[in-house]
Coordinates of C-alpha atoms in Angstrom, one line a residue:
M1350 CA -6.5 4.6 -0.1
K1351 CA -4.6 7.5 -1.9
L1352 CA -3.5 6.9 -5.3
P1353 CA -0.4 9.4 -5.2
V1354 CA 0.8 7.6 -2.1
I1355 CA 0.5 4.2 -4.2
K1356 CA 2.1 5.6 -6.9
H1357 CA 5.1 7.0 -4.7
L1358 CA 5.6 3.8 -3.2
T1359 CA 5.3 1.8 -6.2
N1360 CA 8.1 4.0 -7.5
F1361 CA 10.0 3.4 -4.2
I1362 CA 9.7 -0.6 -4.9
E1363 CA 10.9 -0.5 -8.3
E1364 CA 14.0 1.6 -7.1
N1365 CA 15.0 -0.4 -3.8
D1366 CA 13.2 -3.5 -3.0
Q1367 CA 9.9 -4.7 -1.9
D1368 CA 11.1 -6.1 1.2
Y1369 CA 11.4 -2.7 2.5
V1370 CA 7.6 -2.1 2.4
I1371 CA 6.9 -5.8 3.9
E1372 CA 8.9 -5.3 6.9
T1373 CA 7.3 -1.5 7.2
I1374 CA 3.9 -3.1 7.3
E1375 CA 5.3 -5.8 9.8
T1376 CA 6.2 -3.0 12.1
L1377 CA 3.0 -1.0 11.5
E1378 CA 0.8 -4.0 12.2
A1379 CA 3.0 -4.7 15.2
L1380 CA 2.4 -0.9 16.5
T1381 CA -1.3 -1.5 16.4
E1382 CA -1.2 -4.0 19.4
V1383 CA 0.1 -1.1 21.6
P1384 CA -3.0 -0.6 24.2
S1385 CA -2.8 3.0 24.9
L1386 CA -3.4 4.0 20.6
K1387 CA -6.3 6.1 20.1
D1388 CA -8.5 5.0 17.5
E1389 CA -7.4 8.1 15.4
E1390 CA -4.0 7.0 15.4
L1391 CA -5.1 3.3 14.6
D1392 CA -7.2 4.9 11.7
V1393 CA -3.8 6.2 10.4
I1394 CA -1.7 3.5 10.6
G1395 CA -4.4 1.4 9.2
E1396 CA -4.5 3.8 6.1
L1397 CA -0.5 3.5 5.9
I1398 CA -0.8 -0.3 5.8
S1399 CA -3.3 -0.4 3.3
N1400 CA -1.7 2.0 1.1
L1401 CA 1.5 -0.4 1.6
Y1402 CA -0.5 -3.3 0.4
G1403 CA -1.7 -1.4 -2.6
A1404 CA 1.7 -0.6 -3.9
I1405 CA 2.8 -4.3 -3.7
E1406 CA -0.2 -5.3 -5.5
V1407 CA 0.5 -2.7 -8.2
D1408 CA 4.0 -3.8 -8.1
K1409 CA 2.8 -7.5 -8.8
M1410 CA 0.9 -6.3 -11.5
V1411 CA 3.8 -4.5 -13.2
K1412 CA 5.8 -7.5 -12.7
E1413 CA 3.3 -9.4 -14.7
G1414 CA 3.8 -7.1 -17.7
M1415 CA 1.1 -4.5 -17.0
P1416 CA 2.4 -1.0 -17.6
K1417 CA 2.2 1.0 -14.3
K1418 CA -0.5 3.5 -15.5
E1419 CA -2.8 0.7 -16.2
A1420 CA -1.9 -1.1 -13.2
L1421 CA -2.8 1.8 -10.8
N1422 CA -5.8 2.4 -12.6
T1423 CA -6.7 -1.2 -12.6
F1424 CA -6.2 -1.5 -8.8
M1425 CA -8.1 1.7 -7.8
K1426 CA -11.1 0.6 -9.8
R1427 CA -10.8 -2.6 -8.2
V1428 CA -10.8 -0.8 -4.7
L1429 CA -14.0 1.4 -5.5
G1430 CA -15.8 -1.4 -6.9
S1431 CA -15.4 -3.1 -3.7
I1432 CA -16.2 0.0 -1.7
D1433 CA -19.6 0.5 -3.7
S1434 CA -20.6 -3.3 -3.1

């Protein structure tokens, strides 16, 4: 996951609507079913999906009242904590 990408996507959600991101996730998930995709391509799609889900989580925290910077940091700490475990 990349924090700058998640931050940019969070801004996109604020300016537009979360539904665009959800529909993008659904589209990318459908693409993963293409049998001719190479592992590298699946990795890229997976990374994009992860960042999109991350932006949705950060947006949720912001909507619950957490400042955006704190929400981003909290989310990344949670991700890094799950990687270290």
